[in-house]
Coordinates of C-alpha atoms in Angstrom, one line a residue:
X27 CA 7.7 -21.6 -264.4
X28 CA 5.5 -20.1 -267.0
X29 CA 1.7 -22.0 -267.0
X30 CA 1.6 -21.6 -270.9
X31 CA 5.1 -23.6 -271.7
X32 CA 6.0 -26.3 -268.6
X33 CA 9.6 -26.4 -270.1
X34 CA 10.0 -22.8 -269.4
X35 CA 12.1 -21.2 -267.1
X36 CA 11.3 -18.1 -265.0
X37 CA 13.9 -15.5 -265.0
X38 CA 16.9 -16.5 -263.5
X39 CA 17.4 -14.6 -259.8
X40 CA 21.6 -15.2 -259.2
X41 CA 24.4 -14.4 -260.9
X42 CA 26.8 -17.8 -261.3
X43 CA 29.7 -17.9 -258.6
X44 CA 30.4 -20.2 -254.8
X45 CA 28.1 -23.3 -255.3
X46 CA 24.2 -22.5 -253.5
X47 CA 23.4 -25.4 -251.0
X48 CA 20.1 -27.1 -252.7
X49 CA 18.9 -27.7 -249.3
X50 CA 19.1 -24.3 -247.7
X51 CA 16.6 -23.0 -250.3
X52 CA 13.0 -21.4 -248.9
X53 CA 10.4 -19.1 -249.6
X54 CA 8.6 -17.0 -247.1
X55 CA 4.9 -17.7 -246.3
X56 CA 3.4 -15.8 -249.3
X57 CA 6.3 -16.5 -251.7
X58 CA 7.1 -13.4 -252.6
X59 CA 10.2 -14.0 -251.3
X60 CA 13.0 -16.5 -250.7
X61 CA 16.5 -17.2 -248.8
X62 CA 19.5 -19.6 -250.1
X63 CA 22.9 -20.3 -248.3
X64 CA 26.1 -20.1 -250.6
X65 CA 29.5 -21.1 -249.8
X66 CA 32.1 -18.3 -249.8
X67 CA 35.6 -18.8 -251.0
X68 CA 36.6 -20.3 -247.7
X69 CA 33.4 -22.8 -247.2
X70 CA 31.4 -20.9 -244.8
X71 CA 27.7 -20.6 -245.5
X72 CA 26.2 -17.0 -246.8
X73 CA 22.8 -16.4 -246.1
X74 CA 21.1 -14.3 -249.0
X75 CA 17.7 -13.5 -249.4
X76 CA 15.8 -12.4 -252.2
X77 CA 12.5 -10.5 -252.4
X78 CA 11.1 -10.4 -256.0
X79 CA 9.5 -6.6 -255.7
X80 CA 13.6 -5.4 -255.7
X81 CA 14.3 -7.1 -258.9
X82 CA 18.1 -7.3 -258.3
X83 CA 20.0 -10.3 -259.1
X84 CA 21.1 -12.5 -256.0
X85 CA 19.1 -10.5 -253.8
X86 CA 20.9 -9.1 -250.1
X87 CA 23.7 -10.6 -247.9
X88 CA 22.1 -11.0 -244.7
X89 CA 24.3 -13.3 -242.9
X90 CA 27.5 -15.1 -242.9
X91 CA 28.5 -18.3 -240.8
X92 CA 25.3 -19.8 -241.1
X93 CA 25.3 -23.4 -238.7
X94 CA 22.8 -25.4 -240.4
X95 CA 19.8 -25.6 -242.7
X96 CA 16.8 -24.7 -240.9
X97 CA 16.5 -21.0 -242.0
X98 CA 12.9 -19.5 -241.7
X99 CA 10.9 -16.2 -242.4
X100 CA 8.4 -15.0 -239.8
X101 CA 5.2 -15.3 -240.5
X102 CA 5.0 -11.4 -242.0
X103 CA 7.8 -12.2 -243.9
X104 CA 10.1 -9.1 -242.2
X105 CA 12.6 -11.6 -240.3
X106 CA 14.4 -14.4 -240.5
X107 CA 15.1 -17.4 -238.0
X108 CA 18.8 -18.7 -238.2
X109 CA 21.9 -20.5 -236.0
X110 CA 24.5 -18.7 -236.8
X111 CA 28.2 -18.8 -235.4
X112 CA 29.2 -16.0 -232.8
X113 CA 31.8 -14.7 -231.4
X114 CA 33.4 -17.3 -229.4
X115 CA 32.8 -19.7 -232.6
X116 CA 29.3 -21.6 -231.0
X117 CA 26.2 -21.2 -232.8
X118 CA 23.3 -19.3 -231.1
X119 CA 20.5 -19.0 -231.9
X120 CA 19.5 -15.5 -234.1
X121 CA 16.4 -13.7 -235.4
X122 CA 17.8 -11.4 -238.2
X123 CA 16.0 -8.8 -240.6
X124 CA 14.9 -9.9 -244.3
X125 CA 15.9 -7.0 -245.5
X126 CA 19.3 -6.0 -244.6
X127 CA 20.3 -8.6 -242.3
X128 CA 20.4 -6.4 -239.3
X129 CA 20.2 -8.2 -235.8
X130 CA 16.7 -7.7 -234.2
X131 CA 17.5 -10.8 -231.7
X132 CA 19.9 -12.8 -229.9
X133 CA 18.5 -16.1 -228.4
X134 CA 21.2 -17.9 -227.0
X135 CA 22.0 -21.5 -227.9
X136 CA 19.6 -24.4 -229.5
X137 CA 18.4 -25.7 -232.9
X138 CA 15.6 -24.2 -235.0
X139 CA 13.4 -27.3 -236.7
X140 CA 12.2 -26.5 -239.9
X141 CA 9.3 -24.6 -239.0
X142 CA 9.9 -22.5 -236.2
X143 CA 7.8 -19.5 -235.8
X144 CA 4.5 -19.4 -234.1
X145 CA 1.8 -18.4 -236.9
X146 CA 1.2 -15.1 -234.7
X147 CA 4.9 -14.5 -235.0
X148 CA 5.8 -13.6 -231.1
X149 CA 7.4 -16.8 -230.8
X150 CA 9.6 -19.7 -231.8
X151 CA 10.1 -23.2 -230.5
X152 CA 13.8 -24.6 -230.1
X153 CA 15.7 -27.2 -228.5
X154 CA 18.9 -27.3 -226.4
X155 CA 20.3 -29.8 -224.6
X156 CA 17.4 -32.7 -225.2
X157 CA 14.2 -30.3 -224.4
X158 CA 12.2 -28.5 -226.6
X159 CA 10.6 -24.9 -225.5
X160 CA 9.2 -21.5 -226.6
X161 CA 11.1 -18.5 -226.9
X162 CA 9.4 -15.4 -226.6
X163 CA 10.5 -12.2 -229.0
X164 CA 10.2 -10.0 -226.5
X165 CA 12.6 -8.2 -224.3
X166 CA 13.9 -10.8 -222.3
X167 CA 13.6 -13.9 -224.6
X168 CA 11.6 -16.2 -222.2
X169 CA 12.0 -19.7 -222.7
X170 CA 8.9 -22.1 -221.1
X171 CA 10.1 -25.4 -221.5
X172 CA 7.8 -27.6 -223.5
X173 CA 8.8 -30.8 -222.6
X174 CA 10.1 -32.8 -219.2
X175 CA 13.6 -33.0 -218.6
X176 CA 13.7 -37.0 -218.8
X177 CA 12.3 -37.2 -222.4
X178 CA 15.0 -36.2 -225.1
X179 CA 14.0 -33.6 -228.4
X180 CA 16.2 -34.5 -231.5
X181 CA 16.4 -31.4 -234.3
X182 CA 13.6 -28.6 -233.5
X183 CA 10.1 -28.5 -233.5
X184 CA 7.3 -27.4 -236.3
X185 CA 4.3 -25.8 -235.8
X186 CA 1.0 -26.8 -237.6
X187 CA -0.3 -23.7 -240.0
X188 CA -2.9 -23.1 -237.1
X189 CA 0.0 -23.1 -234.4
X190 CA -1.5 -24.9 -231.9
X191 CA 0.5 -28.1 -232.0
X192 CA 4.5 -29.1 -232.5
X193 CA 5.4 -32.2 -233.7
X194 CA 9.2 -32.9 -232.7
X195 CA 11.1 -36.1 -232.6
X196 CA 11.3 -38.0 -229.1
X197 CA 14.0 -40.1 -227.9
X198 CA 13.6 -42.5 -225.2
X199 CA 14.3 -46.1 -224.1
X200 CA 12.4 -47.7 -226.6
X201 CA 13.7 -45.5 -229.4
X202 CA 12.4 -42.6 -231.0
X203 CA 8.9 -41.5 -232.1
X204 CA 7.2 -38.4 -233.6
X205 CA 5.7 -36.6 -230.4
X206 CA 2.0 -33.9 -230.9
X207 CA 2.8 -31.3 -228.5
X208 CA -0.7 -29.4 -228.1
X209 CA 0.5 -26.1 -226.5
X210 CA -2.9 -24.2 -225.5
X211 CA -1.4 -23.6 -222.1
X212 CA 1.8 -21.9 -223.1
X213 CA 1.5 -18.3 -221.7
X214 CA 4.6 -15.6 -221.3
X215 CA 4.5 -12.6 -218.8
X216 CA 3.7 -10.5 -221.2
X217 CA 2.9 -12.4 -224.9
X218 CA 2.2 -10.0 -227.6
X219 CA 1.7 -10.7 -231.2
X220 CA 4.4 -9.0 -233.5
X221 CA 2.6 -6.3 -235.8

């Protein structure tokens, strides 16, 4: 939006065609960039992403047979956190590049919450099978599990903007609650921050 006329429009960034999922719609940390997820002629999900320095409508196909919602760009902005379906037709868990799409990562199965990435960008928190833990970037993809294996994670975790604590959903015998997960003590063989 323009400041000088609220009923303004900005330019428009797609081209009309498969409906965009209103939902699946974010920008990366400095908003210079954004992702949506269209449906293709057969209804699965398209994963497009649009940087506003390239200027060209719809931006770049970057991945097809999204699983859910929770897409995310890394912290620099360069990839993109996704569940995608694979090969045998089961969503895993994916880190992809902004720019083309190409696969820097496979993580194996989970669900990404809505924020995923750890501010420094050398890790993201998932969950799989009722735990939540941190998945290093690194050759290897460490997971360290972040919670006990009697307490049940529902959807993902977020980091706070100063990454040092998750808030996830817990479910339990008296139902379920929002869980603070401080994670100060979370180290990796070797944890390096992306550059």
């Amino acid at each position: 939006l323009r400041d000088e006329d609220p009923a303004s429009l900005g330019d428009r960034l797609t081209t009309e065609g498969e409906p965009i999922i209103p939902q699946s719609v974010r920008y990366s940390p400095s908003g210079r960039q954004l992702c949506y997820q269209r449906l293709d002629a057969n209804g699965m999900r398209e994963l497009w992403a649009y940087a506003s320095r390239r200027g060209q409508l719809n931006g770049n196909p970057v991945a097809w047979g999204v699983a859910d919602d929770h897409v995310a760009f890394s912290p620099d902005e360069t990839l993109l956190a996704l569940r995608q379906v694979v090969r045998d037709g089961e969503p895993a868990l994916r880190i992809v590049s902004a720019a083309n799409g190409m696969l820097e990562a496979e993580l194996g199965p989970g669900e990404f919450g809505e924020e995923p990435w750890h501010p420094s960008g050398a890790f993201v928190v998932a969950t799989h099978m009722g735990r939540l833990y941190a998945i290093t970037l690194e050759d290897g993809h460490e997971r360290v599990a972040l919670t006990p294996a009697d307490l049940r994670v529902r959807g993902g975790g977020s980091f706070s903007r100063d990454g040092r604590w998750i808030a996830t959903v817990l479910d339990g015998a008296e139902g379920s609650g929002v869980a603070f997960i401080h994670i100060g003590w979370v180290t990796f063989r070797e944890l390096t921050p992306r550059r």
